[in-house]
PDB file of C-alpha atoms in Angstrom:
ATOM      1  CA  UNK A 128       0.000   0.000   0.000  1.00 75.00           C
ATOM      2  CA  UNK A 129       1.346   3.276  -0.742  1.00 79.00           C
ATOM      3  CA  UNK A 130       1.164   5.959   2.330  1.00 88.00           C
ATOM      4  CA  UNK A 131      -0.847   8.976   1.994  1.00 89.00           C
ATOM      5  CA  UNK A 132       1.464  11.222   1.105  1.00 88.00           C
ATOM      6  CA  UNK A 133       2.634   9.236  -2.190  1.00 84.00           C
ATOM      7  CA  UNK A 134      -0.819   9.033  -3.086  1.00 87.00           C
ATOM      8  CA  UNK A 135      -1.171  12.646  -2.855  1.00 90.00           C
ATOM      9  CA  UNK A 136       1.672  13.312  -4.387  1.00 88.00           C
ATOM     10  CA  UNK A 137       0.720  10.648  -7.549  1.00 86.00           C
ATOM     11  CA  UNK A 138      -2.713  12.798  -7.470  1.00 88.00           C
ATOM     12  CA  UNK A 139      -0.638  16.009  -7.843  1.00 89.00           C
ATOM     13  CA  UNK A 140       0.932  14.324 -10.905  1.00 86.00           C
ATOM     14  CA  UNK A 141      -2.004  13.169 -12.238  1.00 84.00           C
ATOM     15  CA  UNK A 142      -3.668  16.453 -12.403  1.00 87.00           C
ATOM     16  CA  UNK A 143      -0.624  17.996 -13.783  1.00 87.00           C
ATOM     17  CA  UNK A 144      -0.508  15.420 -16.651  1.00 81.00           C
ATOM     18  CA  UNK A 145      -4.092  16.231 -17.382  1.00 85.00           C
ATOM     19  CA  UNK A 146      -3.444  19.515 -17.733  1.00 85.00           C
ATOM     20  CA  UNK A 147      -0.205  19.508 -19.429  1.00 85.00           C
ATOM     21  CA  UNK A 148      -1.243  16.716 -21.791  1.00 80.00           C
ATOM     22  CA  UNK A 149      -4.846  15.691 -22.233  1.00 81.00           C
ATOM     23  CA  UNK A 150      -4.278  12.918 -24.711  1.00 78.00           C
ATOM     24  CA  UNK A 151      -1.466  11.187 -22.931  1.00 77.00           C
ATOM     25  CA  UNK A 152      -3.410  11.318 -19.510  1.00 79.00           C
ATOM     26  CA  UNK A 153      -6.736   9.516 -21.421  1.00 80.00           C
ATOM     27  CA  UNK A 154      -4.185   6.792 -23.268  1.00 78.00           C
ATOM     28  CA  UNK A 155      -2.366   6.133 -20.365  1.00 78.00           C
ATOM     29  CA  UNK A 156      -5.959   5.828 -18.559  1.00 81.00           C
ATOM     30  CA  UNK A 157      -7.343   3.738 -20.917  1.00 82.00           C
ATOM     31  CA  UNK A 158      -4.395   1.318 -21.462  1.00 78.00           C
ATOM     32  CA  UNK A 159      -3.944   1.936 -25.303  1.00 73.00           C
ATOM     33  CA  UNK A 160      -1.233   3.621 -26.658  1.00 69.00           C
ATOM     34  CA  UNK A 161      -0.721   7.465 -27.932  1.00 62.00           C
ATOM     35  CA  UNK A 162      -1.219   7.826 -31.436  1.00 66.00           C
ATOM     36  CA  UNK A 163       1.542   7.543 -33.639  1.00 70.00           C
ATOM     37  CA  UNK A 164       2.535  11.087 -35.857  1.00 74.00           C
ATOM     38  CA  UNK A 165       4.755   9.107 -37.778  1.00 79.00           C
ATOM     39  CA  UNK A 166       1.703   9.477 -41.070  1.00 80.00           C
ATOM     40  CA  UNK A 167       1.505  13.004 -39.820  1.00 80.00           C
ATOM     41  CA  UNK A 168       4.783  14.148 -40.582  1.00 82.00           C
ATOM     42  CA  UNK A 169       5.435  12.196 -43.657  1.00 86.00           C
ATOM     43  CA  UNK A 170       2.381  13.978 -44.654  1.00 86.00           C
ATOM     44  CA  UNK A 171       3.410  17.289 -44.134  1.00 86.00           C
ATOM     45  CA  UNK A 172       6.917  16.800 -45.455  1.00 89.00           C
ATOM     46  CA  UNK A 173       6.100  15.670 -48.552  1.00 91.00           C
ATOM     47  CA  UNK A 174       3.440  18.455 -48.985  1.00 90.00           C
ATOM     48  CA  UNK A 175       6.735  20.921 -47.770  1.00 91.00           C
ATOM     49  CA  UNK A 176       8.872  19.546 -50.912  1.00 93.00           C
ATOM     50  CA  UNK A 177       5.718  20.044 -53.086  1.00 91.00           C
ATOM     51  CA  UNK A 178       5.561  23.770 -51.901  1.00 91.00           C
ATOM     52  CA  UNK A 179       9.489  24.334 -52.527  1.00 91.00           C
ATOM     53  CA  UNK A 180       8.757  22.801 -55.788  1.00 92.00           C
ATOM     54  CA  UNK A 181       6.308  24.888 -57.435  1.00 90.00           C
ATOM     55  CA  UNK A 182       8.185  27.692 -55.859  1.00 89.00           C
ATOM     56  CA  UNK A 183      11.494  26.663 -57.590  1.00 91.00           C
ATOM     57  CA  UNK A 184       9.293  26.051 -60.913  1.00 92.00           C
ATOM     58  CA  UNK A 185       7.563  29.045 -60.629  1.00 88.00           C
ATOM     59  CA  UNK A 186      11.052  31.268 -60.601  1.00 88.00           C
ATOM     60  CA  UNK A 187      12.574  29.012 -63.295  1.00 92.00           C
ATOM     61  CA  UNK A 188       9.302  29.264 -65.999  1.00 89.00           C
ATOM     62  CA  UNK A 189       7.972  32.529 -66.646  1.00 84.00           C
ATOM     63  CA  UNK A 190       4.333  31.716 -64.949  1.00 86.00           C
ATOM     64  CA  UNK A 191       3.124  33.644 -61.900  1.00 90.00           C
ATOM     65  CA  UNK A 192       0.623  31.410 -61.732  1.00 91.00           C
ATOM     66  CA  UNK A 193       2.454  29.006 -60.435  1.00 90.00           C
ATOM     67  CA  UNK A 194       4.532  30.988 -58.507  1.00 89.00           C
ATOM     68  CA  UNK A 195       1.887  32.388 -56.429  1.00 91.00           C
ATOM     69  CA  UNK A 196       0.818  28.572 -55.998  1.00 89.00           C
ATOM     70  CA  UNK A 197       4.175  27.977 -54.523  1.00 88.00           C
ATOM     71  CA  UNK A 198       4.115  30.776 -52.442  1.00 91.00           C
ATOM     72  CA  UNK A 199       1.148  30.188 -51.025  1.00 92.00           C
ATOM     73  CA  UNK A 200       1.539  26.518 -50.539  1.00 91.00           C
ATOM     74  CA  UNK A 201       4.779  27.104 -48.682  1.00 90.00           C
ATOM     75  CA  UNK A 202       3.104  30.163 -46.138  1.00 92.00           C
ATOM     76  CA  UNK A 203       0.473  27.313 -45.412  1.00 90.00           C
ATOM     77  CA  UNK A 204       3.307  25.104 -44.763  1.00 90.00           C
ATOM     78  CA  UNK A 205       4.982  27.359 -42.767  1.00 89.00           C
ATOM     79  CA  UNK A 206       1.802  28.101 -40.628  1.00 90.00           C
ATOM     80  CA  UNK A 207       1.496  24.582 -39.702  1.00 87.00           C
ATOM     81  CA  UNK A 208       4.968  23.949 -38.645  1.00 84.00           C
ATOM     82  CA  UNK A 209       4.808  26.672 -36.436  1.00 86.00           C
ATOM     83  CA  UNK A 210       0.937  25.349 -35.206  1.00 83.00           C
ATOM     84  CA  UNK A 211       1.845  22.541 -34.706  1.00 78.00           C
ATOM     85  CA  UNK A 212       5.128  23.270 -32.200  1.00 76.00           C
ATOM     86  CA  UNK A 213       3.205  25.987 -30.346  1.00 73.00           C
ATOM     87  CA  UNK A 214       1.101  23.293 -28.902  1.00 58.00           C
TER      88      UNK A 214
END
């Protein structure tokens, strides 16, 4: 049996992990595991080297169309990189 003040202090940790990380608190509750982000970022890089690519087309050939594509492709990028690391 664990005395009360490890259980209070296993409370205080529970609490913080629910606040801190939601997700983790309701795997580890539940007894499945955390999804994976693996997909997620393979996702999101290969939509990054299609954004650099249009951009880099869109310089070479003389198309603003498909620079402006590229450009705003890669600011969308950008916004989710930094999305997703503020959380």
């Amino acid at each position: 049996m664990l005395s009360h003040h490890d259980r209070t202090e296993l409370e205080k940790i529970e609490r913080n992990l629910e606040l801190s990380d939601p997700d983790l608190a309701t795997a580890l509750r539940d007894g499945r595991r955390p999804k994976s982000r693996a997909l997620r970022s393979a996702l999101l890089f290969a939509v990054d080297a299609v954004a650099v690519t249009l951009l880099v087309l869109g310089l070479i050939l003389p198309d603003p169309g498909v620079t402006l594509c590229g450009i705003l492709a890669l600011t969308g990028t950008v916004w989710t990189h930094v999305a997703r690391h503020r959380i």
